[in-house]
PDB file of N, CA and C in Angstrom:
ATOM      1  N   MET F   1      75.091 -60.184 -57.571  1.00 58.00           N
ATOM      2  CA  MET F   1      74.224 -61.011 -57.387  1.00 58.00           C
ATOM      3  C   MET F   1      73.338 -60.898 -55.813  1.00 58.00           C
ATOM      4  N   THR F   2      72.463 -60.829 -55.762  1.00 68.00           N
ATOM      5  CA  THR F   2      71.605 -60.490 -54.101  1.00 68.00           C
ATOM      6  C   THR F   2      71.197 -62.015 -53.702  1.00 68.00           C
ATOM      7  N   THR F   3      71.871 -62.224 -52.057  1.00 80.00           N
ATOM      8  CA  THR F   3      71.628 -63.439 -51.265  1.00 80.00           C
ATOM      9  C   THR F   3      69.951 -63.169 -51.253  1.00 80.00           C
ATOM     10  N   PRO F   4      69.278 -64.193 -51.211  1.00 91.00           N
ATOM     11  CA  PRO F   4      67.628 -64.637 -51.164  1.00 91.00           C
ATOM     12  C   PRO F   4      67.353 -63.972 -49.876  1.00 91.00           C
ATOM     13  N   LEU F   5      66.528 -63.424 -49.504  1.00 96.00           N
ATOM     14  CA  LEU F   5      65.793 -63.064 -48.144  1.00 96.00           C
ATOM     15  C   LEU F   5      64.709 -64.209 -47.751  1.00 96.00           C
ATOM     16  N   HIS F   6      64.379 -64.398 -46.670  1.00 97.00           N
ATOM     17  CA  HIS F   6      64.174 -65.763 -46.448  1.00 97.00           C
ATOM     18  C   HIS F   6      63.825 -64.404 -44.794  1.00 97.00           C
ATOM     19  N   ILE F   7      61.888 -64.447 -44.752  1.00 97.00           N
ATOM     20  CA  ILE F   7      61.133 -63.959 -43.546  1.00 97.00           C
ATOM     21  C   ILE F   7      60.046 -64.968 -43.142  1.00 97.00           C
ATOM     22  N   THR F   8      60.166 -64.963 -41.776  1.00 96.00           N
ATOM     23  CA  THR F   8      59.376 -65.460 -41.074  1.00 96.00           C
ATOM     24  C   THR F   8      58.916 -65.005 -39.948  1.00 96.00           C
ATOM     25  N   THR F   9      57.506 -65.229 -39.696  1.00 95.00           N
ATOM     26  CA  THR F   9      57.159 -64.329 -39.003  1.00 95.00           C
ATOM     27  C   THR F   9      56.055 -65.008 -37.649  1.00 95.00           C
ATOM     28  N   GLY F  10      55.538 -64.098 -36.315  1.00 91.00           N
ATOM     29  CA  GLY F  10      54.885 -64.759 -35.517  1.00 91.00           C
ATOM     30  C   GLY F  10      54.431 -63.882 -34.945  1.00 91.00           C
ATOM     31  N   HIS F  11      53.736 -64.445 -33.503  1.00 87.00           N
ATOM     32  CA  HIS F  11      53.711 -63.967 -32.019  1.00 87.00           C
ATOM     33  C   HIS F  11      54.724 -64.478 -31.024  1.00 87.00           C
ATOM     34  N   SER F  12      55.207 -64.073 -30.880  1.00 81.00           N
ATOM     35  CA  SER F  12      55.352 -64.341 -29.247  1.00 81.00           C
ATOM     36  C   SER F  12      53.899 -64.533 -27.751  1.00 81.00           C
ATOM     37  N   ALA F  13      54.830 -65.456 -26.692  1.00 81.00           N
ATOM     38  CA  ALA F  13      53.356 -65.596 -25.965  1.00 81.00           C
ATOM     39  C   ALA F  13      52.609 -64.538 -25.333  1.00 81.00           C
ATOM     40  N   GLU F  14      52.924 -63.698 -25.390  1.00 80.00           N
ATOM     41  CA  GLU F  14      52.086 -62.458 -24.687  1.00 80.00           C
ATOM     42  C   GLU F  14      51.939 -61.461 -25.579  1.00 80.00           C
ATOM     43  N   GLY F  15      51.725 -62.149 -27.088  1.00 79.00           N
ATOM     44  CA  GLY F  15      51.189 -61.498 -28.559  1.00 79.00           C
ATOM     45  C   GLY F  15      51.895 -60.345 -29.028  1.00 79.00           C
ATOM     46  N   ALA F  16      53.025 -60.285 -28.943  1.00 84.00           N
ATOM     47  CA  ALA F  16      54.234 -59.428 -29.465  1.00 84.00           C
ATOM     48  C   ALA F  16      54.737 -59.463 -30.437  1.00 84.00           C
ATOM     49  N   GLY F  17      54.615 -58.860 -32.135  1.00 92.00           N
ATOM     50  CA  GLY F  17      54.328 -59.631 -32.937  1.00 92.00           C
ATOM     51  C   GLY F  17      55.962 -59.610 -33.288  1.00 92.00           C
ATOM     52  N   GLN F  18      56.745 -60.467 -34.002  1.00 95.00           N
ATOM     53  CA  GLN F  18      57.504 -60.961 -34.661  1.00 95.00           C
ATOM     54  C   GLN F  18      58.250 -61.465 -35.752  1.00 95.00           C
ATOM     55  N   LEU F  19      59.361 -60.900 -36.632  1.00 97.00           N
ATOM     56  CA  LEU F  19      59.616 -60.876 -37.419  1.00 97.00           C
ATOM     57  C   LEU F  19      60.894 -60.749 -37.909  1.00 97.00           C
ATOM     58  N   SER F  20      61.482 -62.007 -38.651  1.00 97.00           N
ATOM     59  CA  SER F  20      63.251 -62.244 -38.744  1.00 97.00           C
ATOM     60  C   SER F  20      63.163 -62.221 -39.823  1.00 97.00           C
ATOM     61  N   ALA F  21      64.583 -62.134 -40.537  1.00 97.00           N
ATOM     62  CA  ALA F  21      64.533 -62.056 -41.746  1.00 97.00           C
ATOM     63  C   ALA F  21      66.119 -61.965 -41.530  1.00 97.00           C
ATOM     64  N   VAL F  22      66.460 -63.077 -42.828  1.00 97.00           N
ATOM     65  CA  VAL F  22      67.629 -63.641 -43.637  1.00 97.00           C
ATOM     66  C   VAL F  22      68.245 -63.420 -45.138  1.00 97.00           C
ATOM     67  N   GLY F  23      69.452 -62.958 -44.651  1.00 96.00           N
ATOM     68  CA  GLY F  23      69.750 -62.597 -46.248  1.00 96.00           C
ATOM     69  C   GLY F  23      69.816 -61.078 -46.943  1.00 96.00           C
ATOM     70  N   GLU F  24      69.475 -60.419 -47.607  1.00 96.00           N
ATOM     71  CA  GLU F  24      69.590 -59.310 -48.106  1.00 96.00           C
ATOM     72  C   GLU F  24      68.307 -58.689 -48.377  1.00 96.00           C
ATOM     73  N   ILE F  25      68.147 -57.727 -47.496  1.00 96.00           N
ATOM     74  CA  ILE F  25      67.219 -56.796 -48.269  1.00 96.00           C
ATOM     75  C   ILE F  25      67.285 -55.257 -48.816  1.00 96.00           C
ATOM     76  N   ASP F  26      67.046 -55.245 -50.313  1.00 94.00           N
ATOM     77  CA  ASP F  26      66.984 -54.343 -51.160  1.00 94.00           C
ATOM     78  C   ASP F  26      65.643 -54.223 -51.825  1.00 94.00           C
ATOM     79  N   LEU F  27      66.337 -53.004 -53.319  1.00 93.00           N
ATOM     80  CA  LEU F  27      64.850 -52.220 -53.955  1.00 93.00           C
ATOM     81  C   LEU F  27      64.470 -54.110 -54.468  1.00 93.00           C
ATOM     82  N   THR F  28      65.019 -55.043 -55.152  1.00 93.00           N
ATOM     83  CA  THR F  28      64.331 -56.024 -55.510  1.00 93.00           C
ATOM     84  C   THR F  28      63.510 -56.435 -54.574  1.00 93.00           C
ATOM     85  N   ASN F  29      63.744 -56.716 -52.751  1.00 95.00           N
ATOM     86  CA  ASN F  29      62.822 -57.266 -52.022  1.00 95.00           C
ATOM     87  C   ASN F  29      61.959 -56.945 -51.210  1.00 95.00           C
ATOM     88  N   ALA F  30      62.208 -55.242 -50.990  1.00 95.00           N
ATOM     89  CA  ALA F  30      61.654 -54.597 -50.151  1.00 95.00           C
ATOM     90  C   ALA F  30      60.130 -54.973 -49.948  1.00 95.00           C
ATOM     91  N   PRO F  31      59.172 -54.846 -51.506  1.00 96.00           N
ATOM     92  CA  PRO F  31      58.399 -54.962 -51.461  1.00 96.00           C
ATOM     93  C   PRO F  31      57.686 -55.674 -50.591  1.00 96.00           C
ATOM     94  N   GLU F  32      58.073 -56.975 -50.528  1.00 96.00           N
ATOM     95  CA  GLU F  32      57.840 -58.287 -49.726  1.00 96.00           C
ATOM     96  C   GLU F  32      58.154 -57.818 -48.230  1.00 96.00           C
ATOM     97  N   PHE F  33      58.959 -57.823 -48.035  1.00 97.00           N
ATOM     98  CA  PHE F  33      59.348 -57.341 -46.951  1.00 97.00           C
ATOM     99  C   PHE F  33      58.492 -56.286 -46.251  1.00 97.00           C
ATOM    100  N   ALA F  34      58.522 -54.899 -46.811  1.00 96.00           N
ATOM    101  CA  ALA F  34      57.145 -54.201 -46.435  1.00 96.00           C
ATOM    102  C   ALA F  34      55.662 -55.123 -46.043  1.00 96.00           C
ATOM    103  N   ALA F  35      55.504 -56.116 -46.946  1.00 96.00           N
ATOM    104  CA  ALA F  35      54.591 -56.205 -46.747  1.00 96.00           C
ATOM    105  C   ALA F  35      54.206 -57.051 -45.486  1.00 96.00           C
ATOM    106  N   ARG F  36      55.382 -58.014 -45.376  1.00 96.00           N
ATOM    107  CA  ARG F  36      55.519 -58.803 -44.240  1.00 96.00           C
ATOM    108  C   ARG F  36      55.151 -58.033 -42.698  1.00 96.00           C
ATOM    109  N   LEU F  37      55.951 -56.779 -42.961  1.00 96.00           N
ATOM    110  CA  LEU F  37      56.305 -56.460 -42.020  1.00 96.00           C
ATOM    111  C   LEU F  37      54.813 -55.790 -41.458  1.00 96.00           C
ATOM    112  N   LEU F  38      54.001 -55.442 -42.554  1.00 94.00           N
ATOM    113  CA  LEU F  38      52.481 -55.033 -42.161  1.00 94.00           C
ATOM    114  C   LEU F  38      52.032 -55.611 -41.656  1.00 94.00           C
ATOM    115  N   GLU F  39      52.064 -56.495 -41.923  1.00 93.00           N
ATOM    116  CA  GLU F  39      51.250 -57.850 -42.131  1.00 93.00           C
ATOM    117  C   GLU F  39      51.385 -58.643 -40.048  1.00 93.00           C
ATOM    118  N   VAL F  40      52.690 -58.077 -39.751  1.00 93.00           N
ATOM    119  CA  VAL F  40      52.789 -58.277 -38.152  1.00 93.00           C
ATOM    120  C   VAL F  40      52.609 -57.174 -37.413  1.00 93.00           C
ATOM    121  N   VAL F  41      52.892 -56.211 -37.797  1.00 91.00           N
ATOM    122  CA  VAL F  41      52.790 -55.026 -37.602  1.00 91.00           C
ATOM    123  C   VAL F  41      50.960 -54.726 -37.166  1.00 91.00           C
ATOM    124  N   GLY F  42      50.276 -55.071 -37.902  1.00 85.00           N
ATOM    125  CA  GLY F  42      48.748 -55.360 -37.835  1.00 85.00           C
ATOM    126  C   GLY F  42      48.115 -53.558 -37.105  1.00 85.00           C
ATOM    127  N   ASP F  43      47.153 -53.661 -36.201  1.00 74.00           N
ATOM    128  CA  ASP F  43      46.557 -52.778 -35.703  1.00 74.00           C
ATOM    129  C   ASP F  43      47.768 -51.379 -35.092  1.00 74.00           C
ATOM    130  N   GLY F  44      48.700 -52.246 -34.442  1.00 74.00           N
ATOM    131  CA  GLY F  44      49.801 -51.177 -33.699  1.00 74.00           C
ATOM    132  C   GLY F  44      49.387 -51.519 -32.444  1.00 74.00           C
ATOM    133  N   THR F  45      48.933 -52.118 -32.201  1.00 75.00           N
ATOM    134  CA  THR F  45      48.628 -52.466 -30.642  1.00 75.00           C
ATOM    135  C   THR F  45      49.561 -52.929 -29.608  1.00 75.00           C
ATOM    136  N   ASN F  46      50.716 -53.311 -30.950  1.00 79.00           N
ATOM    137  CA  ASN F  46      51.645 -54.182 -29.531  1.00 79.00           C
ATOM    138  C   ASN F  46      52.662 -54.352 -30.701  1.00 79.00           C
ATOM    139  N   ARG F  47      54.429 -53.978 -29.673  1.00 88.00           N
ATOM    140  CA  ARG F  47      55.407 -54.198 -30.021  1.00 88.00           C
ATOM    141  C   ARG F  47      55.288 -55.466 -31.185  1.00 88.00           C
ATOM    142  N   VAL F  48      56.778 -54.611 -31.631  1.00 95.00           N
ATOM    143  CA  VAL F  48      57.200 -55.810 -33.251  1.00 95.00           C
ATOM    144  C   VAL F  48      58.515 -56.093 -32.752  1.00 95.00           C
ATOM    145  N   VAL F  49      58.523 -57.333 -32.430  1.00 95.00           N
ATOM    146  CA  VAL F  49      60.436 -57.765 -32.879  1.00 95.00           C
ATOM    147  C   VAL F  49      60.229 -57.985 -33.938  1.00 95.00           C
ATOM    148  N   VAL F  50      61.588 -57.122 -34.325  1.00 97.00           N
ATOM    149  CA  VAL F  50      61.848 -57.590 -35.512  1.00 97.00           C
ATOM    150  C   VAL F  50      63.767 -57.605 -36.063  1.00 97.00           C
ATOM    151  N   ASP F  51      63.902 -58.330 -35.281  1.00 96.00           N
ATOM    152  CA  ASP F  51      65.146 -59.679 -35.948  1.00 96.00           C
ATOM    153  C   ASP F  51      65.879 -59.401 -37.346  1.00 96.00           C
ATOM    154  N   LEU F  52      67.325 -58.658 -37.262  1.00 97.00           N
ATOM    155  CA  LEU F  52      67.476 -58.505 -38.641  1.00 97.00           C
ATOM    156  C   LEU F  52      68.982 -59.107 -38.654  1.00 97.00           C
ATOM    157  N   THR F  53      69.582 -59.557 -37.776  1.00 96.00           N
ATOM    158  CA  THR F  53      70.641 -60.084 -37.066  1.00 96.00           C
ATOM    159  C   THR F  53      71.462 -61.253 -38.273  1.00 96.00           C
ATOM    160  N   GLY F  54      70.182 -61.829 -39.024  1.00 96.00           N
ATOM    161  CA  GLY F  54      70.547 -62.815 -40.212  1.00 96.00           C
ATOM    162  C   GLY F  54      70.908 -61.324 -41.429  1.00 96.00           C
ATOM    163  N   VAL F  55      70.897 -60.010 -41.470  1.00 96.00           N
ATOM    164  CA  VAL F  55      70.828 -59.579 -42.888  1.00 96.00           C
ATOM    165  C   VAL F  55      72.217 -58.860 -43.071  1.00 96.00           C
ATOM    166  N   ASP F  56      72.274 -59.794 -43.967  1.00 93.00           N
ATOM    167  CA  ASP F  56      74.061 -59.036 -44.587  1.00 93.00           C
ATOM    168  C   ASP F  56      73.744 -57.559 -45.717  1.00 93.00           C
ATOM    169  N   TYR F  57      72.777 -57.214 -46.297  1.00 94.00           N
ATOM    170  CA  TYR F  57      72.352 -56.364 -46.382  1.00 94.00           C
ATOM    171  C   TYR F  57      71.118 -55.543 -46.316  1.00 94.00           C
ATOM    172  N   LEU F  58      71.338 -54.042 -46.437  1.00 95.00           N
ATOM    173  CA  LEU F  58      69.964 -53.407 -45.769  1.00 95.00           C
ATOM    174  C   LEU F  58      70.024 -51.905 -46.759  1.00 95.00           C
ATOM    175  N   ASP F  59      69.807 -51.772 -47.703  1.00 94.00           N
ATOM    176  CA  ASP F  59      69.347 -50.668 -48.173  1.00 94.00           C
ATOM    177  C   ASP F  59      68.656 -49.445 -48.115  1.00 94.00           C
ATOM    178  N   SER F  60      68.336 -48.481 -48.511  1.00 94.00           N
ATOM    179  CA  SER F  60      67.540 -47.696 -48.451  1.00 94.00           C
ATOM    180  C   SER F  60      66.444 -47.707 -48.427  1.00 94.00           C
ATOM    181  N   ALA F  61      65.526 -48.930 -49.530  1.00 95.00           N
ATOM    182  CA  ALA F  61      64.456 -49.076 -49.057  1.00 95.00           C
ATOM    183  C   ALA F  61      64.182 -50.042 -48.099  1.00 95.00           C
ATOM    184  N   GLY F  62      65.106 -50.552 -47.726  1.00 95.00           N
ATOM    185  CA  GLY F  62      64.556 -51.810 -46.226  1.00 95.00           C
ATOM    186  C   GLY F  62      64.449 -50.460 -45.093  1.00 95.00           C
ATOM    187  N   LEU F  63      65.132 -49.816 -45.378  1.00 96.00           N
ATOM    188  CA  LEU F  63      65.228 -48.696 -43.937  1.00 96.00           C
ATOM    189  C   LEU F  63      64.151 -47.859 -44.070  1.00 96.00           C
ATOM    190  N   ALA F  64      63.571 -47.661 -45.869  1.00 96.00           N
ATOM    191  CA  ALA F  64      62.322 -46.875 -45.453  1.00 96.00           C
ATOM    192  C   ALA F  64      61.313 -46.856 -45.221  1.00 96.00           C
ATOM    193  N   THR F  65      61.436 -48.614 -45.023  1.00 96.00           N
ATOM    194  CA  THR F  65      60.134 -49.616 -44.397  1.00 96.00           C
ATOM    195  C   THR F  65      60.002 -49.606 -43.056  1.00 96.00           C
ATOM    196  N   LEU F  66      61.369 -49.203 -42.419  1.00 97.00           N
ATOM    197  CA  LEU F  66      61.772 -49.662 -40.906  1.00 97.00           C
ATOM    198  C   LEU F  66      61.331 -48.478 -40.370  1.00 97.00           C
ATOM    199  N   PHE F  67      61.997 -47.245 -41.108  1.00 97.00           N
ATOM    200  CA  PHE F  67      61.452 -45.959 -40.516  1.00 97.00           C
ATOM    201  C   PHE F  67      59.411 -45.714 -40.809  1.00 97.00           C
ATOM    202  N   LEU F  68      58.973 -46.764 -41.724  1.00 95.00           N
ATOM    203  CA  LEU F  68      57.453 -46.308 -41.417  1.00 95.00           C
ATOM    204  C   LEU F  68      56.977 -47.095 -40.288  1.00 95.00           C
ATOM    205  N   HIS F  69      57.440 -47.383 -39.302  1.00 94.00           N
ATOM    206  CA  HIS F  69      56.480 -48.602 -38.466  1.00 94.00           C
ATOM    207  C   HIS F  69      57.538 -47.815 -36.875  1.00 94.00           C
ATOM    208  N   ALA F  70      58.741 -47.220 -37.371  1.00 95.00           N
ATOM    209  CA  ALA F  70      59.364 -47.003 -36.146  1.00 95.00           C
ATOM    210  C   ALA F  70      59.397 -47.171 -34.468  1.00 95.00           C
ATOM    211  N   ASP F  71      58.201 -46.118 -34.503  1.00 94.00           N
ATOM    212  CA  ASP F  71      57.701 -46.007 -33.155  1.00 94.00           C
ATOM    213  C   ASP F  71      57.337 -47.338 -32.536  1.00 94.00           C
ATOM    214  N   LYS F  72      56.771 -48.485 -33.448  1.00 94.00           N
ATOM    215  CA  LYS F  72      56.135 -49.466 -33.025  1.00 94.00           C
ATOM    216  C   LYS F  72      57.193 -50.937 -32.844  1.00 94.00           C
ATOM    217  N   LEU F  73      58.697 -50.732 -33.369  1.00 95.00           N
ATOM    218  CA  LEU F  73      59.399 -51.724 -33.314  1.00 95.00           C
ATOM    219  C   LEU F  73      60.566 -51.651 -32.398  1.00 95.00           C
ATOM    220  N   ASP F  74      60.662 -52.949 -31.994  1.00 95.00           N
ATOM    221  CA  ASP F  74      62.117 -53.405 -31.402  1.00 95.00           C
ATOM    222  C   ASP F  74      63.111 -53.777 -32.465  1.00 95.00           C
ATOM    223  N   ILE F  75      63.889 -53.371 -32.822  1.00 97.00           N
ATOM    224  CA  ILE F  75      65.054 -53.996 -34.099  1.00 97.00           C
ATOM    225  C   ILE F  75      65.992 -54.596 -33.411  1.00 97.00           C
ATOM    226  N   ARG F  76      66.397 -55.842 -33.988  1.00 96.00           N
ATOM    227  CA  ARG F  76      67.705 -56.488 -33.240  1.00 96.00           C
ATOM    228  C   ARG F  76      68.682 -56.417 -34.673  1.00 96.00           C
ATOM    229  N   ILE F  77      70.110 -56.222 -34.495  1.00 96.00           N
ATOM    230  CA  ILE F  77      70.604 -56.359 -35.539  1.00 96.00           C
ATOM    231  C   ILE F  77      72.409 -56.337 -35.400  1.00 96.00           C
ATOM    232  N   SER F  78      73.097 -56.700 -36.454  1.00 94.00           N
ATOM    233  CA  SER F  78      74.213 -57.597 -35.905  1.00 94.00           C
ATOM    234  C   SER F  78      74.813 -55.920 -36.106  1.00 94.00           C
ATOM    235  N   PRO F  79      76.185 -55.786 -35.798  1.00 94.00           N
ATOM    236  CA  PRO F  79      77.092 -54.924 -35.861  1.00 94.00           C
ATOM    237  C   PRO F  79      77.401 -54.629 -36.983  1.00 94.00           C
ATOM    238  N   LEU F  80      77.429 -55.970 -37.866  1.00 90.00           N
ATOM    239  CA  LEU F  80      77.558 -55.121 -39.115  1.00 90.00           C
ATOM    240  C   LEU F  80      76.964 -53.696 -39.793  1.00 90.00           C
ATOM    241  N   ASN F  81      75.587 -54.110 -39.307  1.00 92.00           N
ATOM    242  CA  ASN F  81      74.231 -53.097 -39.817  1.00 92.00           C
ATOM    243  C   ASN F  81      74.566 -51.866 -38.757  1.00 92.00           C
ATOM    244  N   GLN F  82      74.645 -51.758 -37.831  1.00 93.00           N
ATOM    245  CA  GLN F  82      74.666 -50.730 -36.705  1.00 93.00           C
ATOM    246  C   GLN F  82      74.886 -49.389 -37.140  1.00 93.00           C
ATOM    247  N   ALA F  83      76.285 -49.155 -38.332  1.00 92.00           N
ATOM    248  CA  ALA F  83      76.711 -48.050 -38.333  1.00 92.00           C
ATOM    249  C   ALA F  83      75.662 -47.243 -39.193  1.00 92.00           C
ATOM    250  N   LEU F  84      75.011 -48.327 -39.987  1.00 93.00           N
ATOM    251  CA  LEU F  84      73.220 -48.046 -41.022  1.00 93.00           C
ATOM    252  C   LEU F  84      72.706 -47.334 -40.204  1.00 93.00           C
ATOM    253  N   LEU F  85      72.237 -47.809 -38.777  1.00 93.00           N
ATOM    254  CA  LEU F  85      70.945 -47.217 -38.475  1.00 93.00           C
ATOM    255  C   LEU F  85      71.532 -46.151 -37.713  1.00 93.00           C
ATOM    256  N   THR F  86      72.460 -46.216 -37.295  1.00 93.00           N
ATOM    257  CA  THR F  86      73.393 -44.719 -36.432  1.00 93.00           C
ATOM    258  C   THR F  86      72.974 -43.539 -37.327  1.00 93.00           C
ATOM    259  N   PHE F  87      73.743 -43.730 -38.889  1.00 95.00           N
ATOM    260  CA  PHE F  87      74.162 -43.030 -39.552  1.00 95.00           C
ATOM    261  C   PHE F  87      71.846 -42.485 -39.850  1.00 95.00           C
ATOM    262  N   SER F  88      71.037 -43.564 -40.208  1.00 95.00           N
ATOM    263  CA  SER F  88      70.295 -42.764 -40.827  1.00 95.00           C
ATOM    264  C   SER F  88      69.405 -42.095 -40.046  1.00 95.00           C
ATOM    265  N   GLY F  89      69.265 -42.342 -38.720  1.00 96.00           N
ATOM    266  CA  GLY F  89      68.768 -41.950 -37.150  1.00 96.00           C
ATOM    267  C   GLY F  89      67.790 -42.970 -37.120  1.00 96.00           C
ATOM    268  N   LEU F  90      67.531 -44.118 -37.470  1.00 96.00           N
ATOM    269  CA  LEU F  90      66.290 -45.071 -37.409  1.00 96.00           C
ATOM    270  C   LEU F  90      66.566 -45.383 -35.682  1.00 96.00           C
ATOM    271  N   ASP F  91      67.744 -45.444 -35.002  1.00 95.00           N
ATOM    272  CA  ASP F  91      68.221 -45.481 -33.876  1.00 95.00           C
ATOM    273  C   ASP F  91      67.703 -44.363 -32.675  1.00 95.00           C
ATOM    274  N   GLN F  92      67.394 -43.629 -33.555  1.00 95.00           N
ATOM    275  CA  GLN F  92      66.922 -42.265 -32.532  1.00 95.00           C
ATOM    276  C   GLN F  92      65.104 -42.425 -32.304  1.00 95.00           C
ATOM    277  N   VAL F  93      64.301 -43.182 -33.302  1.00 95.00           N
ATOM    278  CA  VAL F  93      63.111 -43.388 -33.489  1.00 95.00           C
ATOM    279  C   VAL F  93      62.607 -44.763 -33.371  1.00 95.00           C
ATOM    280  N   ALA F  94      63.438 -45.911 -33.299  1.00 95.00           N
ATOM    281  CA  ALA F  94      63.321 -47.019 -32.918  1.00 95.00           C
ATOM    282  C   ALA F  94      64.123 -47.830 -31.732  1.00 95.00           C
ATOM    283  N   ALA F  95      63.860 -48.392 -30.941  1.00 95.00           N
ATOM    284  CA  ALA F  95      64.546 -49.573 -30.436  1.00 95.00           C
ATOM    285  C   ALA F  95      65.292 -50.128 -31.027  1.00 95.00           C
ATOM    286  N   VAL F  96      66.745 -49.796 -30.741  1.00 95.00           N
ATOM    287  CA  VAL F  96      67.590 -51.049 -31.609  1.00 95.00           C
ATOM    288  C   VAL F  96      68.394 -51.385 -30.852  1.00 95.00           C
ATOM    289  N   GLU F  97      68.705 -52.748 -30.641  1.00 96.00           N
ATOM    290  CA  GLU F  97      69.711 -53.768 -29.906  1.00 96.00           C
ATOM    291  C   GLU F  97      70.922 -54.144 -30.931  1.00 96.00           C
ATOM    292  N   VAL F  98      72.000 -53.639 -30.830  1.00 96.00           N
ATOM    293  CA  VAL F  98      73.011 -54.481 -31.266  1.00 96.00           C
ATOM    294  C   VAL F  98      73.251 -56.008 -30.868  1.00 96.00           C
ATOM    295  N   VAL F  99      73.410 -56.725 -31.230  1.00 94.00           N
ATOM    296  CA  VAL F  99      73.583 -58.340 -31.102  1.00 94.00           C
ATOM    297  C   VAL F  99      74.858 -59.359 -31.933  1.00 94.00           C
ATOM    298  N   GLY F 100      75.399 -59.348 -30.755  1.00 85.00           N
ATOM    299  CA  GLY F 100      76.774 -60.225 -31.518  1.00 85.00           C
ATOM    300  C   GLY F 100      77.630 -60.101 -30.614  1.00 85.00           C
ATOM    301  N   GLU F 101      79.138 -61.096 -30.900  1.00 67.00           N
ATOM    302  CA  GLU F 101      80.089 -60.686 -30.634  1.00 67.00           C
ATOM    303  C   GLU F 101      80.868 -59.265 -30.621  1.00 67.00           C
ATOM    304  N   ASP F 102      80.638 -58.657 -31.464  1.00 58.00           N
ATOM    305  CA  ASP F 102      81.514 -57.298 -31.550  1.00 58.00           C
ATOM    306  C   ASP F 102      80.684 -56.606 -31.430  1.00 58.00           C
ATOM    307  N   ALA F 103      79.319 -56.435 -30.454  1.00 56.00           N
ATOM    308  CA  ALA F 103      78.756 -55.932 -30.340  1.00 56.00           C
ATOM    309  C   ALA F 103      79.024 -54.541 -29.417  1.00 56.00           C
ATOM    310  N   ASP F 104      79.605 -54.506 -28.347  1.00 52.00           N
ATOM    311  CA  ASP F 104      79.947 -53.858 -27.503  1.00 52.00           C
ATOM    312  C   ASP F 104      80.527 -52.892 -27.280  1.00 52.00           C
ATOM    313  N   ARG F 105      81.828 -52.723 -28.110  1.00 47.00           N
ATOM    314  CA  ARG F 105      82.281 -52.254 -29.354  1.00 47.00           C
ATOM    315  C   ARG F 105      82.355 -51.019 -29.561  1.00 47.00           C
TER     316      ARG F 105
END
C-alpha cells in the first residue's frame, strides 16, 4: 500500500520557490507531484528548493519529473534516496544535498 503523498509549496523571502514532499512518489501520484512542481518552477527565473527528505520511496515517474526541471532545482534528500539519485545521474544535472545523520557516510 502506498504511503499518501503530502506536498506543500511556497516561496522564500528571497523569491526562490520551495516544494516539500512527504510520503511516497510513484506512478499513482507522480502527475500531482509534477503539476505542483511546475507551479513552483513557474517561469524558471528563480531556483527552486525541493525538499524530499520526507520521501520514503521515489520511483522512475518521480525521477522523470525531477529531470524535466533539473537545471532549476536544489534538491534535498535523505540518505535513503542518495543512491537512487546517484545511479540515475540526477546528481550530475541538479544540485543535490544529502541531509540527515548518515549523510556524510
